[in-house]
Amino acid sequence: MRWSDLENEPCPVARGLSVVGDRWTLLVLRDCFRGLRRFDDIHASLKITRHVLADRLKRLESTGVLERQQYSTAPPRFEYRLTEKGRALYPVMVSLIQWAETYQPHDGTPPYRFHDRETNALLDPVLVDRGSQVPIDSRHVRAARAQGADKPL
Amino acid sequence: MRWSDLENEPCPVARGLSVVGDRWTLLVLRDCFRGLRRFDDIHASLKITRHVLADRLKRLESTGVLERQQYSTAPPRFEYRLTEKGRALYPVMVSLIQWAETYQPHDGTPPYRFHDRETNALLDPVLVDRGSQVPIDSRHVRAARAQGADKPL
DNA sequence: GCCATGAGTTCCGAAACGGAACTAACTTGG
DNA sequence: CCAAGTTAGTTCCGTTTCGGAACTCATGGC
């Protein structure tokens, strides 16, 4: 299996990772969720090589996660914004944050908290079944294809 | 920034990715969630080089995501099982699956569905605020440190 | 003894990455 | 008008990691 083959795998985990599964892409998207849009701002934040950053932004644009928009014509300058497809990755990001804060803590830094932008209410993000509100737990869940064989995950 | 520095970053996204952010680790964990436990089974499923697989399993064991258990003494044989810390990554995996099924679809394969193992009820996993049941959406959420500066994400 | 099984390790060429400098297209300050 | 600054990249080169295949080691079965 090569990395470039992942995008055509039937497994959705593989297809997801073909877009965001390399070492830096999710950190670029973290900066986008923080509001950064320009090459140099993201570069200053991440400190990966400009070479790699340029490549990642190009890929994210080509997969439709970011869009490149001109914000100045003379000189021509571009910025990167999350598309709907990109914003839809927020639950992945938040789930990862929750996991890391619990199981991979960092001493000396107060924990992350999520708030409603309008009411300022504290939020406690949790993955549940929409109908029953029961939390999703790997030991109580079985994954299968809609029709056909009962192949797990 | 180097990959090996991520684990000590204050940012929880960086710390999470220091464990699961490389190109193959989440695919190894997908196989673990599917029930695979043995080296050769995971190798047959993933088809990455044995070299890389051995390295990833070692790292996952050292970070406490998997545990290596002996299941045969003569010859000595080991298998890898998810720990609680590993099972806690299930929401990340499920969020990624939901995203990929929606935005990175694969023709000709029926979509994934999640069911309750006991009642067999269809589940619709969604990230919500535990109190209000309101879905978590990047445009309506602000991330900040608990006390101190209001630095986003 | 000979082959099979399971869990790796070793070796080498290819691809990706890190660091630093360089380019291009302007704008601003003197 | 010229020099310096800003922004968004690109190029070059040495190091690290990866892919593919073969090899090791312990043991069990025929």
Short mmCIF file of C-alpha atoms (C1' of nucleotides) in Angstrom, two decimals:
data_model
loop_
_atom_site.label_atom_id
_atom_site.label_comp_id
_atom_site.label_asym_id
_atom_site.label_seq_id
_atom_site.Cartn_x
_atom_site.Cartn_y
_atom_site.Cartn_z
CA MET A 1 0.00 0.00 0.00
CA ARG A 2 1.29 3.39 -0.97
CA TRP A 3 0.06 6.67 0.41
CA SER A 4 -1.16 7.85 -2.98
CA ASP A 5 -3.42 4.80 -3.33
CA LEU A 6 -5.48 5.61 -0.27
CA GLU A 7 -7.91 7.98 -1.93
CA ASN A 8 -9.51 5.20 -3.94
CA GLU A 9 -9.86 2.72 -1.11
CA PRO A 10 -13.37 1.65 -0.20
CA CYS A 11 -12.53 2.19 3.48
CA PRO A 12 -13.65 5.66 4.61
CA VAL A 13 -10.84 5.91 7.15
CA ALA A 14 -8.34 5.47 4.33
CA ARG A 15 -10.13 8.05 2.17
CA GLY A 16 -10.26 10.52 5.01
CA LEU A 17 -6.59 10.05 5.77
CA SER A 18 -5.70 10.49 2.10
CA VAL A 19 -6.73 14.11 2.63
CA VAL A 20 -5.78 14.91 6.23
CA GLY A 21 -3.58 11.99 7.25
CA ASP A 22 -0.12 13.33 6.70
CA ARG A 23 2.08 14.82 9.37
CA TRP A 24 1.22 18.50 8.91
CA THR A 25 -2.14 18.92 7.22
CA LEU A 26 -4.29 18.91 10.35
CA LEU A 27 -2.00 21.49 11.94
CA VAL A 28 -2.44 23.72 8.90
CA LEU A 29 -6.20 23.30 9.29
CA ARG A 30 -5.95 24.07 13.00
CA ASP A 31 -4.45 27.42 12.05
CA CYS A 32 -7.24 27.97 9.53
CA PHE A 33 -9.84 27.31 12.24
CA ARG A 34 -7.97 29.83 14.39
CA GLY A 35 -8.57 32.38 11.65
CA LEU A 36 -5.21 32.44 9.90
CA ARG A 37 -5.51 32.78 6.15
CA ARG A 38 -2.18 33.94 4.77
CA PHE A 39 0.88 31.97 3.84
CA ASP A 40 3.30 33.85 6.03
CA ASP A 41 1.00 33.84 9.04
CA ILE A 42 0.60 30.08 8.87
CA HIS A 43 4.30 29.71 8.28
CA ALA A 44 5.12 31.84 11.32
CA SER A 45 2.73 29.78 13.42
CA LEU A 46 3.78 26.32 12.30
CA LYS A 47 7.42 26.77 11.39
CA ILE A 48 7.42 23.95 8.88
CA THR A 49 9.41 24.62 5.74
CA ARG A 50 7.79 26.93 3.21
CA HIS A 51 8.26 24.19 0.66
CA VAL A 52 6.09 21.74 2.59
CA LEU A 53 3.53 24.38 3.52
CA ALA A 54 3.10 25.41 -0.12
CA ASP A 55 2.58 21.79 -1.05
CA ARG A 56 0.01 21.16 1.67
CA LEU A 57 -1.98 24.27 0.80
CA LYS A 58 -1.98 23.21 -2.84
CA ARG A 59 -3.29 19.76 -1.95
CA LEU A 60 -5.93 21.12 0.40
CA GLU A 61 -7.11 23.44 -2.33
CA SER A 62 -7.20 20.65 -4.89
CA THR A 63 -9.24 18.43 -2.55
CA GLY A 64 -11.67 21.28 -1.88
CA VAL A 65 -10.91 21.71 1.82
CA LEU A 66 -9.54 25.23 1.33
CA GLU A 67 -10.14 27.78 -1.36
CA ARG A 68 -7.53 30.21 -2.61
CA GLN A 69 -8.94 33.70 -2.92
CA GLN A 70 -7.27 36.77 -4.33
CA TYR A 71 -7.43 39.62 -1.85
CA SER A 72 -5.19 42.03 -3.74
CA THR A 73 -4.68 42.50 -7.45
CA ALA A 74 -1.56 44.63 -7.47
CA PRO A 75 0.50 42.87 -6.38
CA PRO A 76 -1.53 39.68 -6.80
CA ARG A 77 -1.96 38.16 -3.35
CA PHE A 78 -3.96 35.17 -2.23
CA GLU A 79 -5.35 33.85 0.99
CA TYR A 80 -6.74 30.49 1.99
CA ARG A 81 -10.18 30.01 3.46
CA LEU A 82 -11.98 26.95 4.75
CA THR A 83 -14.75 25.70 2.52
CA GLU A 84 -17.83 23.94 3.87
CA LYS A 85 -15.94 20.68 3.33
CA GLY A 86 -13.12 22.08 5.42
CA ARG A 87 -15.36 23.36 8.20
CA ALA A 88 -16.96 19.91 8.32
CA LEU A 89 -13.67 18.62 9.70
CA TYR A 90 -14.27 20.53 12.93
CA PRO A 91 -15.69 17.50 14.78
CA VAL A 92 -12.53 15.54 13.92
CA MET A 93 -10.40 18.38 15.27
CA VAL A 94 -12.47 18.77 18.45
CA SER A 95 -12.53 15.02 19.11
CA LEU A 96 -8.78 14.94 18.81
CA ILE A 97 -8.44 17.91 21.16
CA GLN A 98 -10.67 16.26 23.75
CA TRP A 99 -8.65 13.06 23.51
CA ALA A 100 -5.30 14.81 23.79
CA GLU A 101 -6.40 16.95 26.75
CA THR A 102 -7.51 13.82 28.58
CA TYR A 103 -4.87 11.26 27.68
CA GLN A 104 -1.89 13.28 26.51
CA PRO A 105 -1.95 16.25 28.90
CA HIS A 106 0.55 19.06 29.02
CA ASP A 107 1.63 20.38 32.37
CA GLY A 108 1.42 24.04 33.09
CA THR A 109 -1.19 25.02 30.57
CA PRO A 110 -4.83 25.48 31.48
CA PRO A 111 -7.10 23.14 29.50
CA TYR A 112 -9.01 24.07 26.40
CA ARG A 113 -12.60 25.07 26.76
CA PHE A 114 -15.22 25.55 24.09
CA HIS A 115 -17.82 28.29 24.35
CA ASP A 116 -20.87 29.32 22.38
CA ARG A 117 -19.85 32.47 20.51
CA GLU A 118 -23.18 34.15 21.23
CA THR A 119 -24.29 33.08 24.67
CA ASN A 120 -20.73 32.41 25.89
CA ALA A 121 -22.03 29.23 27.51
CA LEU A 122 -19.44 26.54 28.22
CA LEU A 123 -19.77 23.61 25.84
CA ASP A 124 -18.90 19.98 26.51
CA PRO A 125 -18.46 18.33 23.10
CA VAL A 126 -19.34 14.65 23.03
CA LEU A 127 -20.10 12.24 20.21
CA VAL A 128 -23.58 10.80 20.67
CA ASP A 129 -26.30 9.13 18.68
CA ARG A 130 -28.47 11.92 17.37
CA GLY A 131 -31.71 10.16 18.22
CA SER A 132 -31.09 8.71 21.65
CA GLN A 133 -28.26 11.03 22.85
CA VAL A 134 -26.39 7.93 23.98
CA PRO A 135 -22.61 8.40 23.75
CA ILE A 136 -20.80 6.47 21.01
CA ASP A 137 -18.55 3.84 22.56
CA SER A 138 -16.49 1.34 20.58
CA ARG A 139 -17.54 -1.57 22.76
CA HIS A 140 -21.24 -0.96 22.17
CA VAL A 141 -21.09 -0.08 18.50
CA ARG A 142 -20.84 -2.29 15.45
CA ALA A 143 -19.89 -0.78 12.11
CA ALA A 144 -21.13 -2.32 8.89
CA ARG A 145 -21.96 -1.59 5.29
CA ALA A 146 -25.55 -0.53 4.75
CA GLN A 147 -26.45 -3.48 2.57
CA GLY A 148 -24.38 -6.56 1.90
CA ALA A 149 -21.78 -8.23 4.04
CA ASP A 150 -21.43 -7.36 7.70
CA LYS A 151 -17.78 -6.46 7.40
CA PRO A 152 -16.82 -4.43 10.47
CA LEU A 153 -15.56 -0.88 10.22
CA MET B 1 9.18 22.59 13.84
CA ARG B 2 10.13 18.94 13.74
CA TRP B 3 7.74 16.05 14.10
CA SER B 4 9.45 14.80 17.26
CA ASP B 5 8.91 18.15 18.99
CA LEU B 6 5.13 17.98 18.76
CA GLU B 7 4.55 15.92 21.89
CA ASN B 8 5.63 18.77 24.16
CA GLU B 9 3.66 21.52 22.46
CA PRO B 10 1.02 23.25 24.53
CA CYS B 11 -1.45 22.89 21.64
CA PRO B 12 -3.59 19.77 22.12
CA VAL B 13 -3.93 19.26 18.36
CA ALA B 14 -0.15 19.00 18.13
CA ARG B 15 0.01 16.61 21.09
CA GLY B 16 -2.72 14.44 19.63
CA LEU B 17 -1.02 14.33 16.26
CA SER B 18 2.30 13.44 17.88
CA VAL B 19 0.63 10.11 18.66
CA VAL B 20 -1.73 9.45 15.75
CA GLY B 21 -0.72 12.02 13.15
CA ASP B 22 1.57 10.08 10.91
CA ARG B 23 0.55 8.47 7.67
CA TRP B 24 -0.25 4.95 8.92
CA THR B 25 -1.03 4.99 12.63
CA LEU B 26 -4.76 5.62 12.36
CA LEU B 27 -5.06 2.83 9.80
CA VAL B 28 -3.36 0.47 12.23
CA LEU B 29 -5.85 1.55 14.87
CA ARG B 30 -8.73 1.07 12.44
CA ASP B 31 -7.67 -2.55 12.14
CA CYS B 32 -7.48 -2.82 15.92
CA PHE B 33 -11.04 -1.50 16.21
CA ARG B 34 -12.02 -4.10 13.61
CA GLY B 35 -10.70 -6.74 15.97
CA LEU B 36 -7.31 -7.53 14.45
CA ARG B 37 -4.64 -8.14 17.04
CA ARG B 38 -1.78 -9.96 15.38
CA PHE B 39 1.14 -8.63 13.44
CA ASP B 40 0.59 -10.72 10.33
CA ASP B 41 -3.15 -10.05 10.25
CA ILE B 42 -2.61 -6.29 10.37
CA HIS B 43 0.15 -6.60 7.81
CA ALA B 44 -2.08 -8.57 5.45
CA SER B 45 -4.83 -5.97 5.87
CA LEU B 46 -2.70 -2.85 5.47
CA LYS B 47 0.11 -3.98 3.21
CA ILE B 48 2.55 -1.45 4.56
CA THR B 49 6.10 -2.69 5.03
CA ARG B 50 6.67 -4.92 8.04
CA HIS B 51 9.42 -2.55 9.06
CA VAL B 52 7.05 0.40 9.35
CA LEU B 53 4.31 -1.67 10.97
CA ALA B 54 6.70 -2.93 13.64
CA ASP B 55 7.76 0.63 14.34
CA ARG B 56 4.20 1.94 14.61
CA LEU B 57 3.12 -0.86 16.93
CA LYS B 58 6.12 -0.15 19.13
CA ARG B 59 5.26 3.54 19.31
CA LEU B 60 1.61 2.86 20.01
CA GLU B 61 2.62 0.55 22.81
CA SER B 62 5.04 3.09 24.26
CA THR B 63 2.38 5.83 24.21
CA GLY B 64 -0.12 3.51 25.91
CA VAL B 65 -2.61 3.27 23.05
CA LEU B 66 -2.02 -0.46 22.56
CA GLU B 67 -0.72 -3.12 24.91
CA ARG B 68 1.38 -6.06 23.86
CA GLN B 69 0.16 -9.30 25.40
CA GLN B 70 1.71 -12.72 25.19
CA TYR B 71 -0.80 -15.29 23.98
CA SER B 72 1.61 -18.20 23.54
CA THR B 73 4.75 -19.12 25.44
CA ALA B 74 6.27 -21.74 23.13
CA PRO B 75 6.97 -20.22 20.73
CA PRO B 76 6.61 -16.79 22.38
CA ARG B 77 3.91 -14.88 20.51
CA PHE B 78 2.37 -11.51 21.18
CA GLU B 79 -0.75 -9.66 20.19
CA TYR B 80 -1.75 -6.03 20.41
CA ARG B 81 -4.90 -4.85 22.13
CA LEU B 82 -6.44 -1.43 22.49
CA THR B 83 -6.16 0.09 25.94
CA GLU B 84 -8.75 2.46 27.37
CA LYS B 85 -6.64 5.30 25.96
CA GLY B 86 -6.80 3.61 22.58
CA ARG B 87 -10.55 2.98 22.70
CA ALA B 88 -10.99 6.65 23.59
CA LEU B 89 -9.86 7.47 20.05
CA TYR B 90 -13.08 5.99 18.69
CA PRO B 91 -14.83 9.38 18.38
CA VAL B 92 -11.92 10.67 16.29
CA MET B 93 -12.19 7.63 14.02
CA VAL B 94 -15.97 7.87 13.71
CA SER B 95 -15.87 11.63 13.02
CA LEU B 96 -13.34 11.01 10.28
CA ILE B 97 -15.49 8.24 8.78
CA GLN B 98 -18.56 10.48 8.80
CA TRP B 99 -16.62 13.24 7.09
CA ALA B 100 -15.12 10.96 4.45
CA GLU B 101 -18.45 9.30 3.66
CA THR B 102 -20.00 12.72 3.12
CA TYR B 103 -17.26 14.69 1.40
CA GLN B 104 -14.90 12.09 -0.01
CA PRO B 105 -17.32 9.39 -1.20
CA HIS B 106 -16.39 6.19 -2.97
CA ASP B 107 -18.58 5.00 -5.80
CA GLY B 108 -19.92 1.52 -5.77
CA THR B 109 -19.69 0.81 -2.08
CA PRO B 110 -22.67 1.06 0.24
CA PRO B 111 -22.09 3.59 3.02
CA TYR B 112 -21.01 2.76 6.53
CA ARG B 113 -23.61 2.43 9.20
CA PHE B 114 -23.20 2.21 12.93
CA HIS B 115 -25.46 0.00 15.03
CA ASP B 116 -25.94 -0.65 18.70
CA ARG B 117 -24.46 -4.08 19.36
CA GLU B 118 -27.30 -5.07 21.64
CA THR B 119 -30.46 -3.50 20.25
CA ASN B 120 -29.17 -3.40 16.68
CA ALA B 121 -30.62 0.10 16.40
CA LEU B 122 -29.15 2.33 13.72
CA LEU B 123 -26.97 5.06 15.20
CA ASP B 124 -26.33 8.52 13.79
CA PRO B 125 -23.12 9.77 15.42
CA VAL B 126 -22.95 13.52 15.84
CA LEU B 127 -20.80 15.79 18.00
CA VAL B 128 -22.99 17.85 20.29
CA ASP B 129 -22.79 19.80 23.51
CA ARG B 130 -23.59 17.32 26.25
CA GLY B 131 -25.89 19.69 28.08
CA SER B 132 -27.91 21.31 25.34
CA GLN B 133 -27.60 18.64 22.61
CA VAL B 134 -26.76 21.44 20.17
CA PRO B 135 -24.37 20.27 17.41
CA ILE B 136 -20.83 21.63 17.55
CA ASP B 137 -20.21 23.94 14.60
CA SER B 138 -16.99 25.86 14.01
CA ARG B 139 -18.83 29.08 13.24
CA HIS B 140 -20.68 29.10 16.53
CA VAL B 141 -17.89 27.90 18.77
CA ARG B 142 -14.99 29.76 20.29
CA ALA B 143 -12.06 27.84 21.75
CA ALA B 144 -10.03 29.29 24.59
CA ARG B 145 -7.87 28.41 27.54
CA ALA B 146 -9.78 27.94 30.77
CA GLN B 147 -8.13 30.82 32.59
CA GLY B 148 -5.85 33.42 31.17
CA ALA B 149 -5.64 34.77 27.65
CA ASP B 150 -8.42 34.20 25.21
CA LYS B 151 -6.10 32.67 22.65
CA PRO B 152 -8.24 30.82 20.13
CA LEU B 153 -7.77 27.09 19.55
"C1'" DG C 1 15.05 -33.53 8.17
"C1'" DC C 2 11.98 -30.31 5.78
"C1'" DC C 3 8.44 -27.15 5.35
"C1'" DA C 4 5.15 -23.94 7.58
"C1'" DT C 5 3.87 -20.19 10.90
"C1'" DG C 6 4.37 -15.82 13.40
"C1'" DA C 7 6.88 -11.89 14.58
"C1'" DG C 8 9.81 -9.45 13.58
"C1'" DT C 9 14.98 -7.36 11.51
"C1'" DT C 10 18.21 -6.04 7.83
"C1'" DC C 11 19.51 -3.96 3.49
"C1'" DC C 12 19.17 -0.79 -0.27
"C1'" DG C 13 17.34 2.52 -3.57
"C1'" DA C 14 13.46 6.04 -3.78
"C1'" DA C 15 10.67 9.58 -1.90
"C1'" DA C 16 9.83 13.13 1.53
"C1'" DC C 17 11.54 16.56 4.78
"C1'" DG C 18 14.36 20.52 7.14
"C1'" DG C 19 17.12 24.63 6.55
"C1'" DA C 20 18.48 28.25 4.12
"C1'" DA C 21 18.82 31.11 0.25
"C1'" DC C 22 16.68 32.93 -3.89
"C1'" DT C 23 12.85 34.93 -7.04
"C1'" DA C 24 8.91 37.75 -8.43
"C1'" DA C 25 5.80 41.51 -8.15
"C1'" DC C 26 4.78 45.05 -6.38
"C1'" DT C 27 4.59 49.32 -2.36
"C1'" DT C 28 6.56 52.64 0.61
"C1'" DG C 29 10.00 55.89 2.47
"C1'" DG C 30 13.65 59.15 1.62
"C1'" DC D 1 14.65 57.33 -8.58
"C1'" DC D 2 16.64 53.99 -5.67
"C1'" DA D 3 16.72 51.08 -1.56
"C1'" DA D 4 14.25 48.47 1.55
"C1'" DG D 5 10.10 45.96 2.87
"C1'" DT D 6 6.11 42.77 2.10
"C1'" DT D 7 4.00 38.53 0.48
"C1'" DA D 8 3.95 34.22 -1.72
"C1'" DG D 9 6.15 31.21 -3.15
"C1'" DT D 10 10.49 28.14 -5.59
"C1'" DT D 11 15.12 26.01 -5.73
"C1'" DC D 12 18.95 23.44 -3.82
"C1'" DC D 13 21.05 20.10 -0.96
"C1'" DG D 14 21.96 17.02 2.78
"C1'" DT D 15 19.34 14.06 6.16
"C1'" DT D 16 15.44 11.08 7.42
"C1'" DT D 17 11.94 8.07 6.44
"C1'" DC D 18 9.65 4.75 3.40
"C1'" DG D 19 8.80 0.75 0.08
"C1'" DG D 20 10.11 -3.79 -1.41
"C1'" DA D 21 12.19 -7.79 -0.76
"C1'" DA D 22 14.94 -11.03 1.56
"C1'" DC D 23 16.55 -12.91 5.89
"C1'" DT D 24 16.32 -14.50 11.02
"C1'" DC D 25 14.66 -17.07 14.91
"C1'" DA D 26 11.84 -20.11 17.58
"C1'" DT D 27 8.78 -23.81 17.33
"C1'" DG D 28 5.32 -27.34 15.61
"C1'" DG D 29 3.74 -30.78 12.28
"C1'" DC D 30 4.59 -34.35 8.72
#
